[in-house]
Amino acid sequence: SQTIHQWPATLVQPVGSPLSLECTVEGTSNPNLYWYRQAAGRGLQLLFYSVGIGQISSEVPQNLSASRPQDRQFILSSKKLLLSDSGFYLCAWSDGLGGTETQYFGPGTRLLVL
Amino acid sequence: AQSVTQLGSHVSVSEGALVLLRCNYSSSVPPYLFWYVQYPNQGLQLLLKYTTGATLVKGINGFEAEFKKSETSFHLTKPSAHMSDAAEYFCAVTVGIAGGTSYGKLTFGQGTILTVHP
């Protein structure tokens, strides 16, 4: 069966510091991968999605970037964090074969920027 | 383009009462519809989904939803609420591969927080 991991679970970072959040998927090949942010009272916002290694699409302009160095690894980064980057970050995958494109979510990373 | 509206950001029910969470969607092509549940500080868990075929969809934990094309709705129901159902619920829509540039992208509603009173 497929599983998705995210780490760290919780992170407290000062403003201006760098960020690296990691997401890995097991039990599937060539998945589509997604990064979402969930800010308090604002629902889920799609940040990035990837349909293959090195292929990243950004949904909104922001202080963050994403990379996919391996088939089942998706990394969310920032060079300098802003207060507004605080939130709950969710990684998700889908099977990449089209059709219903059901997305399955990881446990999330809670980021607090102070 | 597609969109989702969840009516009511907060719903409160008594334990044992009917749960009804409302979702309306907008889509220019036949949609695929989903309900997810999120418990505090956790990721989203898929409750159920509608793709094609039977319009009444049964999911986990006793939940079900009915796709009504004429009403562009996909309301979530459970006959008898349990304390463990307290969580936030998200309705979502995608148009799948037929959607061209919308391929693989889920559009979420703003969420409904369900509170269950003893």
mmCIF file of C-alpha atoms in Angstrom:
data_model
loop_
_atom_site.group_PDB
_atom_site.id
_atom_site.type_symbol
_atom_site.label_atom_id
_atom_site.label_comp_id
_atom_site.label_asym_id
_atom_site.label_seq_id
_atom_site.Cartn_x
_atom_site.Cartn_y
_atom_site.Cartn_z
ATOM 1 C CA SER A 1 0.000 0.000 0.000
ATOM 2 C CA GLN A 2 1.012 3.594 -0.484
ATOM 3 C CA THR A 3 2.160 5.852 2.338
ATOM 4 C CA ILE A 4 3.192 9.473 2.454
ATOM 5 C CA HIS A 5 5.569 10.971 4.983
ATOM 6 C CA GLN A 6 6.284 14.550 5.927
ATOM 7 C CA TRP A 7 8.884 15.982 8.246
ATOM 8 C CA PRO A 8 9.361 17.683 10.472
ATOM 9 C CA ALA A 9 5.967 17.568 12.141
ATOM 10 C CA THR A 10 6.439 20.927 13.826
ATOM 11 C CA LEU A 11 8.910 23.720 13.190
ATOM 12 C CA VAL A 12 9.514 27.095 14.823
ATOM 13 C CA GLN A 13 11.775 29.392 12.832
ATOM 14 C CA PRO A 14 12.850 33.022 13.128
ATOM 15 C CA VAL A 15 12.010 35.543 10.420
ATOM 16 C CA GLY A 16 14.711 35.596 7.754
ATOM 17 C CA SER A 17 15.874 32.029 8.327
ATOM 18 C CA PRO A 18 15.832 29.349 5.583
ATOM 19 C CA LEU A 19 13.277 26.568 5.320
ATOM 20 C CA SER A 20 13.285 23.030 4.026
ATOM 21 C CA LEU A 21 10.277 20.736 4.358
ATOM 22 C CA GLU A 22 10.414 17.243 2.951
ATOM 23 C CA CYS A 23 7.764 14.895 1.640
ATOM 24 C CA THR A 24 8.245 11.330 0.441
ATOM 25 C CA VAL A 25 5.835 8.788 -0.978
ATOM 26 C CA GLU A 26 6.218 5.026 -0.817
ATOM 27 C CA GLY A 27 4.498 2.252 -2.722
ATOM 28 C CA THR A 28 3.875 4.016 -6.022
ATOM 29 C CA SER A 29 5.823 5.220 -9.044
ATOM 30 C CA ASN A 30 5.688 8.494 -10.945
ATOM 31 C CA PRO A 31 3.073 10.094 -8.737
ATOM 32 C CA ASN A 32 1.815 13.636 -9.130
ATOM 33 C CA LEU A 33 2.896 15.576 -6.047
ATOM 34 C CA TYR A 34 1.400 18.670 -4.454
ATOM 35 C CA TRP A 35 2.207 21.219 -1.744
ATOM 36 C CA TYR A 36 -0.661 23.017 -0.020
ATOM 37 C CA ARG A 37 -0.712 25.627 2.707
ATOM 38 C CA GLN A 38 -3.500 25.913 5.218
ATOM 39 C CA ALA A 39 -3.599 29.215 7.065
ATOM 40 C CA ALA A 40 -6.042 29.800 9.899
ATOM 41 C CA GLY A 41 -9.511 30.483 8.537
ATOM 42 C CA ARG A 42 -8.379 30.460 4.902
ATOM 43 C CA GLY A 43 -8.923 26.909 3.703
ATOM 44 C CA LEU A 44 -6.379 25.095 1.560
ATOM 45 C CA GLN A 45 -4.234 26.898 -0.973
ATOM 46 C CA LEU A 46 -2.353 24.949 -3.633
ATOM 47 C CA LEU A 47 1.232 26.209 -3.763
ATOM 48 C CA PHE A 48 3.026 23.858 -6.169
ATOM 49 C CA TYR A 49 2.413 20.700 -8.107
ATOM 50 C CA SER A 50 4.736 18.362 -9.987
ATOM 51 C CA VAL A 51 4.016 15.758 -12.640
ATOM 52 C CA GLY A 52 7.600 14.428 -12.790
ATOM 53 C CA ILE A 53 11.207 14.820 -11.672
ATOM 54 C CA GLY A 54 12.340 18.410 -12.097
ATOM 55 C CA GLN A 55 8.887 19.523 -13.304
ATOM 56 C CA ILE A 56 7.404 22.098 -10.951
ATOM 57 C CA SER A 57 4.428 24.359 -11.489
ATOM 58 C CA SER A 58 3.696 27.257 -9.170
ATOM 59 C CA GLU A 59 0.133 28.285 -8.492
ATOM 60 C CA VAL A 60 0.742 31.561 -6.686
ATOM 61 C CA PRO A 61 3.679 33.979 -6.523
ATOM 62 C CA GLN A 62 5.329 33.783 -3.144
ATOM 63 C CA ASN A 63 8.408 33.519 -1.011
ATOM 64 C CA LEU A 64 8.604 29.753 -1.408
ATOM 65 C CA SER A 65 10.022 27.343 -3.970
ATOM 66 C CA ALA A 66 9.688 23.618 -4.574
ATOM 67 C CA SER A 67 11.933 20.937 -6.006
ATOM 68 C CA ARG A 68 11.559 17.296 -6.952
ATOM 69 C CA PRO A 69 15.026 15.735 -7.009
ATOM 70 C CA GLN A 70 13.719 12.159 -7.060
ATOM 71 C CA ASP A 71 10.553 10.503 -8.321
ATOM 72 C CA ARG A 72 8.938 10.209 -4.902
ATOM 73 C CA GLN A 73 10.515 13.145 -3.076
ATOM 74 C CA PHE A 74 9.115 16.664 -2.968
ATOM 75 C CA ILE A 75 10.806 19.506 -1.100
ATOM 76 C CA LEU A 76 9.450 22.893 -0.124
ATOM 77 C CA SER A 77 12.029 25.605 0.506
ATOM 78 C CA SER A 78 12.566 29.229 1.311
ATOM 79 C CA LYS A 79 15.731 31.299 1.495
ATOM 80 C CA LYS A 80 14.280 33.820 3.964
ATOM 81 C CA LEU A 81 11.083 33.166 5.887
ATOM 82 C CA LEU A 82 8.443 35.827 6.413
ATOM 83 C CA LEU A 83 5.915 36.029 9.219
ATOM 84 C CA SER A 84 3.206 35.366 6.637
ATOM 85 C CA ASP A 85 4.761 31.985 5.838
ATOM 86 C CA SER A 86 3.371 30.586 9.096
ATOM 87 C CA GLY A 87 0.770 27.870 8.566
ATOM 88 C CA PHE A 88 0.118 24.192 8.189
ATOM 89 C CA TYR A 89 1.823 22.686 5.137
ATOM 90 C CA LEU A 90 0.374 19.611 3.529
ATOM 91 C CA CYS A 91 1.912 17.379 0.900
ATOM 92 C CA ALA A 92 -0.313 15.193 -1.256
ATOM 93 C CA TRP A 93 0.057 12.680 -4.063
ATOM 94 C CA SER A 94 -2.127 11.268 -6.819
ATOM 95 C CA ASP A 95 -1.429 8.395 -9.149
ATOM 96 C CA GLY A 96 -0.636 10.565 -12.140
ATOM 97 C CA LEU A 97 -2.624 8.415 -14.519
ATOM 98 C CA GLY A 98 -5.417 10.893 -15.041
ATOM 99 C CA GLY A 99 -9.038 10.090 -14.488
ATOM 100 C CA THR A 100 -10.284 10.949 -11.040
ATOM 101 C CA GLU A 101 -6.899 12.139 -9.767
ATOM 102 C CA THR A 102 -7.801 11.350 -6.184
ATOM 103 C CA GLN A 103 -5.327 13.059 -3.892
ATOM 104 C CA TYR A 104 -4.000 11.513 -0.692
ATOM 105 C CA PHE A 105 -2.535 13.727 1.981
ATOM 106 C CA GLY A 106 0.374 13.469 4.374
ATOM 107 C CA PRO A 107 0.220 14.284 8.105
ATOM 108 C CA GLY A 108 1.359 17.879 7.603
ATOM 109 C CA THR A 109 4.018 20.204 9.026
ATOM 110 C CA ARG A 110 3.070 23.005 11.395
ATOM 111 C CA LEU A 111 5.362 26.013 10.740
ATOM 112 C CA LEU A 112 5.484 28.979 13.068
ATOM 113 C CA VAL A 113 7.619 31.926 12.016
ATOM 114 C CA LEU A 114 8.472 34.325 14.837
ATOM 115 C CA ALA B 1 -12.977 26.995 -14.030
ATOM 116 C CA GLN B 2 -14.484 25.195 -11.078
ATOM 117 C CA SER B 3 -15.484 26.352 -7.616
ATOM 118 C CA VAL B 4 -16.923 24.958 -4.412
ATOM 119 C CA THR B 5 -19.131 26.593 -1.810
ATOM 120 C CA GLN B 6 -19.686 25.040 1.589
ATOM 121 C CA LEU B 7 -22.698 26.542 3.302
ATOM 122 C CA GLY B 8 -21.994 27.123 6.972
ATOM 123 C CA SER B 9 -18.492 27.404 8.360
ATOM 124 C CA HIS B 10 -19.695 25.854 11.647
ATOM 125 C CA VAL B 11 -22.328 23.183 12.226
ATOM 126 C CA SER B 12 -23.311 21.954 15.675
ATOM 127 C CA VAL B 13 -25.346 18.799 16.357
ATOM 128 C CA SER B 14 -26.185 16.618 19.317
ATOM 129 C CA GLU B 15 -24.813 13.125 19.591
ATOM 130 C CA GLY B 16 -27.191 10.773 17.778
ATOM 131 C CA ALA B 17 -28.649 13.513 15.573
ATOM 132 C CA LEU B 18 -28.512 13.722 11.790
ATOM 133 C CA VAL B 19 -25.402 15.327 10.322
ATOM 134 C CA LEU B 20 -25.887 17.387 7.148
ATOM 135 C CA LEU B 21 -22.993 19.330 5.652
ATOM 136 C CA ARG B 22 -23.789 21.258 2.502
ATOM 137 C CA CYS B 23 -21.647 21.588 -0.604
ATOM 138 C CA ASN B 24 -22.458 23.211 -3.938
ATOM 139 C CA TYR B 25 -20.110 23.232 -6.871
ATOM 140 C CA SER B 26 -19.655 24.985 -10.159
ATOM 141 C CA SER B 27 -18.020 23.260 -13.100
ATOM 142 C CA SER B 28 -18.215 23.637 -16.861
ATOM 143 C CA VAL B 29 -17.629 19.908 -17.407
ATOM 144 C CA PRO B 30 -18.801 16.822 -15.479
ATOM 145 C CA PRO B 31 -17.054 16.975 -12.117
ATOM 146 C CA TYR B 32 -15.432 14.538 -9.796
ATOM 147 C CA LEU B 33 -16.407 15.381 -6.210
ATOM 148 C CA PHE B 34 -14.762 14.570 -2.910
ATOM 149 C CA TRP B 35 -15.284 14.937 0.808
ATOM 150 C CA TYR B 36 -12.286 15.002 3.119
ATOM 151 C CA VAL B 37 -12.140 15.099 6.919
ATOM 152 C CA GLN B 38 -9.414 16.746 8.957
ATOM 153 C CA TYR B 39 -8.918 16.115 12.656
ATOM 154 C CA PRO B 40 -6.934 18.698 14.646
ATOM 155 C CA ASN B 41 -3.263 18.921 13.630
ATOM 156 C CA GLN B 42 -3.612 16.103 11.122
ATOM 157 C CA GLY B 43 -3.681 15.794 7.360
ATOM 158 C CA LEU B 44 -6.805 15.333 5.266
ATOM 159 C CA GLN B 45 -8.386 11.909 5.072
ATOM 160 C CA LEU B 46 -10.572 10.918 2.133
ATOM 161 C CA LEU B 47 -14.153 10.184 3.279
ATOM 162 C CA LEU B 48 -15.743 9.440 -0.078
ATOM 163 C CA LYS B 49 -15.737 10.421 -3.715
ATOM 164 C CA TYR B 50 -18.072 10.577 -6.680
ATOM 165 C CA THR B 51 -16.681 9.880 -10.135
ATOM 166 C CA THR B 52 -19.316 8.321 -12.379
ATOM 167 C CA GLY B 53 -22.199 5.903 -11.985
ATOM 168 C CA ALA B 54 -24.304 5.665 -8.844
ATOM 169 C CA THR B 55 -25.079 9.115 -7.508
ATOM 170 C CA LEU B 56 -25.362 7.990 -3.881
ATOM 171 C CA VAL B 57 -21.875 7.369 -2.600
ATOM 172 C CA LYS B 58 -21.049 5.633 0.660
ATOM 173 C CA GLY B 59 -17.861 6.379 2.515
ATOM 174 C CA ILE B 60 -16.039 5.537 5.691
ATOM 175 C CA ASN B 61 -17.359 6.054 9.221
ATOM 176 C CA GLY B 62 -21.006 5.823 8.119
ATOM 177 C CA PHE B 63 -20.988 8.929 5.924
ATOM 178 C CA GLU B 64 -22.618 9.184 2.535
ATOM 179 C CA ALA B 65 -23.176 11.869 -0.080
ATOM 180 C CA GLU B 66 -25.491 12.243 -3.042
ATOM 181 C CA PHE B 67 -24.517 13.867 -6.309
ATOM 182 C CA LYS B 68 -27.421 15.949 -7.619
ATOM 183 C CA LYS B 69 -26.542 17.395 -10.993
ATOM 184 C CA SER B 70 -29.719 19.471 -11.275
ATOM 185 C CA GLU B 71 -28.927 21.173 -7.966
ATOM 186 C CA THR B 72 -25.132 21.184 -8.467
ATOM 187 C CA SER B 73 -24.863 19.790 -4.962
ATOM 188 C CA PHE B 74 -22.932 17.089 -3.133
ATOM 189 C CA HIS B 75 -24.160 17.236 0.466
ATOM 190 C CA LEU B 76 -22.625 14.989 3.106
ATOM 191 C CA THR B 77 -24.854 13.167 5.581
ATOM 192 C CA LYS B 78 -24.651 10.733 8.470
ATOM 193 C CA PRO B 79 -27.805 9.432 10.173
ATOM 194 C CA SER B 80 -26.453 9.514 13.714
ATOM 195 C CA ALA B 81 -23.588 11.705 14.884
ATOM 196 C CA HIS B 82 -20.892 10.377 17.155
ATOM 197 C CA MET B 83 -18.547 12.389 19.324
ATOM 198 C CA SER B 84 -15.639 11.134 17.235
ATOM 199 C CA ASP B 85 -17.123 12.856 14.154
ATOM 200 C CA ALA B 86 -16.086 16.270 15.498
ATOM 201 C CA ALA B 87 -13.630 17.594 12.914
ATOM 202 C CA GLU B 88 -13.371 19.904 9.932
ATOM 203 C CA TYR B 89 -14.842 18.715 6.655
ATOM 204 C CA PHE B 90 -13.814 19.827 3.186
ATOM 205 C CA CYS B 91 -15.670 19.419 -0.073
ATOM 206 C CA ALA B 92 -13.557 19.451 -3.227
ATOM 207 C CA VAL B 93 -14.023 19.271 -6.991
ATOM 208 C CA THR B 94 -11.822 18.385 -9.922
ATOM 209 C CA VAL B 95 -12.526 17.816 -13.562
ATOM 210 C CA GLY B 96 -9.839 15.177 -13.998
ATOM 211 C CA ILE B 97 -8.027 14.581 -17.247
ATOM 212 C CA ALA B 98 -10.906 15.861 -19.334
ATOM 213 C CA GLY B 99 -10.407 19.298 -17.887
ATOM 214 C CA GLY B 100 -7.330 20.295 -19.865
ATOM 215 C CA THR B 101 -5.464 22.831 -17.783
ATOM 216 C CA SER B 102 -7.418 21.765 -14.707
ATOM 217 C CA TYR B 103 -5.876 18.327 -14.894
ATOM 218 C CA GLY B 104 -5.153 16.906 -11.467
ATOM 219 C CA LYS B 105 -6.010 20.065 -9.558
ATOM 220 C CA LEU B 106 -8.449 19.947 -6.688
ATOM 221 C CA THR B 107 -10.463 23.017 -5.776
ATOM 222 C CA PHE B 108 -11.490 23.025 -2.115
ATOM 223 C CA GLY B 109 -14.299 24.673 -0.253
ATOM 224 C CA GLN B 110 -13.512 26.746 2.800
ATOM 225 C CA GLY B 111 -14.368 23.930 5.185
ATOM 226 C CA THR B 112 -17.090 23.261 7.756
ATOM 227 C CA ILE B 113 -16.244 22.650 11.389
ATOM 228 C CA LEU B 114 -18.561 20.034 12.888
ATOM 229 C CA THR B 115 -19.122 20.135 16.641
ATOM 230 C CA VAL B 116 -20.927 17.255 18.357
ATOM 231 C CA HIS B 117 -22.516 17.862 21.754
ATOM 232 C CA PRO B 118 -23.160 15.045 24.227
#
